[in-house]
Short mmCIF file of C-alpha atoms in Angstrom, two decimals:
data_model
loop_
_atom_site.label_atom_id
_atom_site.label_comp_id
_atom_site.label_asym_id
_atom_site.label_seq_id
_atom_site.Cartn_x
_atom_site.Cartn_y
_atom_site.Cartn_z
CA MET S 1 -0.26 -27.66 22.61
CA PHE S 2 -2.99 -28.68 20.18
CA GLY S 3 -2.71 -25.92 17.58
CA PRO S 4 -4.42 -22.60 16.96
CA MET S 5 -7.84 -23.93 17.78
CA ALA S 6 -6.86 -24.37 21.43
CA GLY S 7 -8.51 -21.72 23.60
CA SER S 8 -11.09 -20.76 20.95
CA THR S 9 -14.83 -20.90 21.45
CA GLU S 10 -14.94 -24.00 19.27
CA MET S 11 -13.11 -25.92 21.99
CA ALA S 12 -16.21 -25.67 24.16
CA SER S 13 -18.24 -27.19 21.34
CA LEU S 14 -15.63 -29.95 20.98
CA GLU S 15 -15.88 -30.78 24.66
CA GLU S 16 -19.67 -30.86 24.47
CA SER S 17 -19.47 -33.38 21.63
CA PHE S 18 -17.07 -35.47 23.70
CA ARG S 19 -19.58 -35.60 26.55
CA LYS S 20 -22.49 -36.52 24.26
CA PHE S 21 -20.59 -39.43 22.77
CA ALA S 22 -19.23 -40.44 26.18
CA ILE S 23 -22.70 -41.07 27.60
CA TYR S 24 -24.12 -42.68 24.46
CA GLY S 25 -25.77 -46.03 25.23
CA ASP S 26 -24.90 -45.88 28.94
CA THR S 27 -27.42 -44.36 31.32
CA LYS S 28 -24.91 -44.53 34.18
CA ALA S 29 -22.15 -42.66 32.33
CA THR S 30 -21.13 -39.23 33.67
CA GLY S 31 -19.72 -37.84 30.44
CA GLN S 32 -16.26 -37.48 31.95
CA GLU S 33 -14.82 -40.61 30.34
CA MET S 34 -15.29 -42.39 27.00
CA ASN S 35 -14.92 -46.10 26.28
CA GLY S 36 -13.38 -47.58 23.15
CA LYS S 37 -16.72 -48.42 21.55
CA ASN S 38 -18.00 -44.86 21.78
CA TRP S 39 -14.64 -43.50 20.62
CA ALA S 40 -14.93 -45.63 17.48
CA LYS S 41 -18.50 -44.42 16.96
CA LEU S 42 -17.42 -40.80 17.31
CA CYS S 43 -14.73 -41.26 14.66
CA LYS S 44 -17.22 -42.95 12.33
CA ASP S 45 -20.14 -40.53 12.82
CA CYS S 46 -17.89 -37.47 12.52
CA LYS S 47 -16.11 -38.76 9.40
CA VAL S 48 -12.74 -38.96 11.12
CA THR S 49 -12.39 -42.42 9.65
CA ASP S 50 -12.56 -42.45 5.87
CA GLY S 51 -11.57 -46.06 5.21
CA LYS S 52 -8.37 -44.97 3.46
CA SER S 53 -6.17 -42.57 5.39
CA VAL S 54 -7.73 -43.44 8.73
CA THR S 55 -9.28 -46.86 9.27
CA SER S 56 -11.05 -48.47 12.22
CA THR S 57 -7.78 -50.23 13.05
CA ASP S 58 -6.00 -46.89 13.29
CA VAL S 59 -8.71 -45.66 15.63
CA ASP S 60 -8.29 -48.66 17.94
CA ILE S 61 -4.50 -48.34 17.99
CA VAL S 62 -4.62 -44.67 18.92
CA PHE S 63 -7.14 -45.34 21.69
CA SER S 64 -4.84 -47.95 23.24
CA LYS S 65 -1.89 -45.57 22.89
CA VAL S 66 -3.38 -42.58 24.71
CA LYS S 67 -5.26 -44.35 27.52
CA GLY S 68 -3.68 -45.51 30.76
CA LYS S 69 -2.08 -48.96 30.84
CA THR S 70 -4.81 -50.56 32.91
CA ALA S 71 -7.61 -48.18 31.94
CA ARG S 72 -10.49 -49.01 29.62
CA VAL S 73 -11.60 -45.43 29.06
CA ILE S 74 -10.10 -42.06 28.11
CA ASN S 75 -10.79 -38.63 29.55
CA TYR S 76 -11.18 -35.38 27.63
CA GLU S 77 -7.47 -34.55 27.62
CA GLU S 78 -6.60 -38.02 26.34
CA PHE S 79 -9.35 -37.61 23.76
CA LYS S 80 -7.67 -34.47 22.38
CA LYS S 81 -4.36 -36.34 22.24
CA ALA S 82 -6.05 -39.09 20.23
CA LEU S 83 -7.37 -36.55 17.73
CA ALA S 84 -3.89 -35.04 17.47
CA GLU S 85 -2.50 -38.50 16.67
CA LEU S 86 -5.02 -39.08 13.87
CA ALA S 87 -4.94 -35.57 12.39
CA PRO S 88 -1.70 -35.93 10.33
CA LYS S 89 -2.92 -39.25 8.90
CA ARG S 90 -6.34 -37.86 8.01
CA PHE S 91 -5.07 -34.61 6.46
CA LYS S 92 -1.66 -35.39 5.02
CA ASP S 93 -1.54 -32.26 2.86
CA LYS S 94 -1.80 -29.93 5.88
CA SER S 95 0.62 -28.93 8.58
CA LYS S 96 0.33 -30.63 11.96
CA GLU S 97 -1.43 -27.64 13.50
CA GLU S 98 -3.81 -27.16 10.57
CA ALA S 99 -4.59 -30.87 10.48
CA TYR S 100 -5.46 -30.85 14.18
CA GLU S 101 -7.70 -27.82 13.83
CA THR S 102 -9.48 -29.38 10.85
CA ILE S 103 -10.09 -32.69 12.59
CA CYS S 104 -11.45 -30.84 15.64
CA GLN S 105 -13.87 -29.02 13.36
CA LEU S 106 -15.13 -32.38 12.12
CA VAL S 107 -16.08 -33.34 15.67
CA ALA S 108 -17.14 -30.03 17.23
CA GLY S 109 -20.91 -29.61 17.50
CA LYS S 110 -21.67 -33.20 16.46
CA GLU S 111 -23.69 -35.77 18.37
CA PRO S 112 -24.26 -39.52 18.04
CA ILE S 113 -26.28 -40.71 15.07
CA ASN S 114 -29.09 -43.05 16.07
CA VAL S 115 -29.37 -45.65 13.32
CA GLY S 116 -32.50 -47.80 13.34
CA VAL S 117 -33.72 -46.37 16.63
CA THR S 118 -37.40 -45.45 16.79
CA LYS S 119 -38.46 -42.90 19.33
CA ALA S 120 -41.19 -44.02 21.68
CA LYS S 121 -44.57 -42.56 20.92
CA THR S 122 -46.35 -40.87 23.80
CA VAL S 123 -49.63 -42.70 24.27
CA GLY S 124 -52.37 -41.78 26.70
CA ALA S 125 -53.51 -44.17 29.41
CA VAL S 126 -56.94 -44.65 27.82
CA GLU S 127 -55.44 -45.44 24.42
CA ARG S 128 -53.16 -48.04 25.96
CA LEU S 129 -56.03 -49.71 27.79
CA THR S 130 -58.23 -49.86 24.68
CA ASP S 131 -55.56 -51.23 22.35
CA THR S 132 -56.83 -54.79 21.78
CA SER S 133 -53.55 -55.88 20.18
CA LYS S 134 -51.95 -55.66 23.64
CA TYR S 135 -54.54 -57.91 25.30
CA THR S 136 -53.50 -61.37 26.51
CA GLY S 137 -55.14 -64.52 27.85
CA SER S 138 -58.94 -64.80 27.80
CA HIS S 139 -59.31 -61.10 27.02
CA LYS S 140 -57.44 -61.57 23.73
CA GLU S 141 -59.95 -64.23 22.63
CA ARG S 142 -62.82 -61.74 22.88
CA PHE S 143 -61.65 -59.72 19.87
CA ASP S 144 -60.72 -60.55 16.27
CA GLU S 145 -57.67 -59.31 14.35
CA THR S 146 -59.31 -55.98 13.55
CA GLY S 147 -60.18 -55.28 17.20
CA LYS S 148 -63.90 -55.98 16.74
CA GLY S 149 -65.60 -57.80 19.58
CA LYS S 150 -66.70 -61.40 18.94
CA GLY S 151 -69.80 -61.09 21.12
CA LYS S 152 -71.09 -64.27 22.76
CA SER S 153 -68.55 -66.48 20.99
CA GLY S 154 -65.78 -64.50 22.63
CA ARG S 155 -67.17 -64.96 26.16
CA GLU S 156 -68.38 -68.57 26.15
CA ASN S 157 -66.84 -71.87 25.16
CA ILE S 158 -69.23 -72.96 22.41
CA VAL S 159 -68.93 -76.68 21.64
CA ASP S 160 -68.24 -77.40 17.99
CA THR S 161 -70.34 -80.40 16.92
CA SER S 162 -69.48 -80.22 13.22
CA GLY S 163 -67.04 -83.12 13.48
CA TYR S 164 -64.17 -81.09 12.08
CA VAL S 165 -60.89 -80.42 13.82
CA SER S 166 -60.65 -76.88 15.21
CA ALA S 167 -59.45 -74.32 12.63
CA TYR S 168 -59.71 -76.88 9.79
CA LYS S 169 -59.63 -74.87 6.55
CA ASN S 170 -61.91 -77.16 4.49
CA ALA S 171 -64.67 -77.43 7.06
CA GLY S 172 -68.12 -77.85 5.48
CA THR S 173 -66.92 -79.30 2.21
CA TYR S 174 -67.58 -82.97 3.05
CA ASP S 175 -71.37 -82.82 2.54
CA ALA S 176 -70.95 -81.16 -0.86
CA LYS S 177 -68.52 -83.87 -1.96
CA VAL S 178 -70.85 -86.67 -0.82
CA LYS S 179 -73.79 -85.11 -2.67
CA ASN S 180 -71.84 -84.85 -5.90
CA THR S 181 -70.68 -88.48 -5.55
CA GLY S 182 -74.25 -89.65 -4.86
CA ASP S 183 -75.57 -87.96 -8.02
CA LEU S 184 -72.91 -89.77 -10.00
CA THR S 185 -73.57 -93.24 -8.53
CA MET S 186 -77.36 -92.94 -9.02
CA GLY S 187 -76.84 -92.79 -12.78
CA LEU S 188 -74.53 -95.80 -12.95
CA PRO S 189 -77.26 -98.54 -13.27
CA GLN S 190 -78.86 -96.79 -16.26
CA LEU S 191 -75.46 -96.33 -17.85
CA CYS S 192 -74.60 -100.02 -17.37
CA LEU S 193 -77.95 -101.12 -18.87
CA SER S 194 -77.41 -98.95 -21.93
CA LEU S 195 -73.88 -100.28 -22.40
CA SER S 196 -75.07 -103.91 -22.17
CA SER S 197 -77.71 -103.29 -24.86
CA VAL S 198 -75.14 -101.77 -27.18
CA CYS S 199 -72.75 -104.69 -26.66
CA ALA S 200 -75.52 -107.25 -27.32
CA SER S 201 -76.54 -105.54 -30.55
CA ALA S 202 -72.94 -105.44 -31.73
CA ALA S 203 -72.62 -109.23 -31.13
CA GLY S 204 -75.83 -110.06 -33.04
CA ILE S 205 -77.69 -111.14 -29.97
CA ILE S 206 -81.31 -110.04 -29.75
CA PRO S 207 -82.48 -109.80 -26.21
CA ALA S 208 -85.42 -112.06 -25.38
CA GLN S 209 -88.72 -110.24 -25.56
CA PRO S 210 -91.20 -110.68 -22.75
CA ARG S 211 -93.86 -113.26 -23.60
CA ASP S 212 -97.42 -112.08 -23.89
CA ALA S 213 -99.87 -114.61 -22.43
CA SER S 214 -102.65 -113.37 -24.73
CA GLN S 215 -100.62 -114.30 -27.83
CA GLU S 216 -100.02 -117.87 -26.64
CA SER S 217 -103.76 -118.65 -26.75
CA LEU S 218 -104.35 -116.92 -30.07
CA VAL S 219 -105.21 -119.40 -32.88
CA LEU S 220 -105.74 -118.25 -36.44
CA PRO S 221 -109.06 -119.30 -38.08
CA GLY S 222 -108.74 -122.61 -40.02
CA CYS S 223 -105.57 -123.61 -38.20
CA GLN S 224 -105.10 -126.00 -35.40
CA GLN S 225 -102.99 -125.19 -32.50
CA ARG S 226 -99.88 -127.35 -32.57
CA SER S 227 -99.07 -129.00 -29.38
CA PRO S 228 -95.54 -128.46 -28.24
CA MET S 229 -93.05 -131.26 -29.06
#
């Protein structure tokens, strides 16, 4: 019925591939029936679809054609009928029997390709319990990002009296800024005095000199001290 490959040992391999794809992604599947999603995956993974002769639309049409009217799955016999429907489209240069045999060879012995699926690593009980990245709640706060214990700070709520908000990035910089500002303001009076002297000299104004009391009482010999007007 399905060409020269029927009854050969490769048919057993074809049926095995059908079962592997039938249970893919469904832990409750028995492998006796295949849904439309897994049928499409089989055609894609086994290169039945090539995007030219056989497209994903062709695959969906054939699935609907071979399944029962109210069914959502196909059995193994219906699966072989679906391959027979696609074979002449996929291999146009071959006879119907040769095309069917060739398309069966594409599927026989294949299994689903797991794309982006990472296999779970077997981890011992002790390793799981000592993995600090899995800790939650108060236990998580006892270790830093590298897994190193924080000691006392990880076990007690130490009150922060620095005045900074928790986790503030610029904590400790305020005192340094105030010190630098203070050094600058302490030099301002001297700078202002120097500037005033320069301005007075430029205007021709000579600042008054402090009076010396000893000079006021000094009288040259032979001269009388003039009384102030």
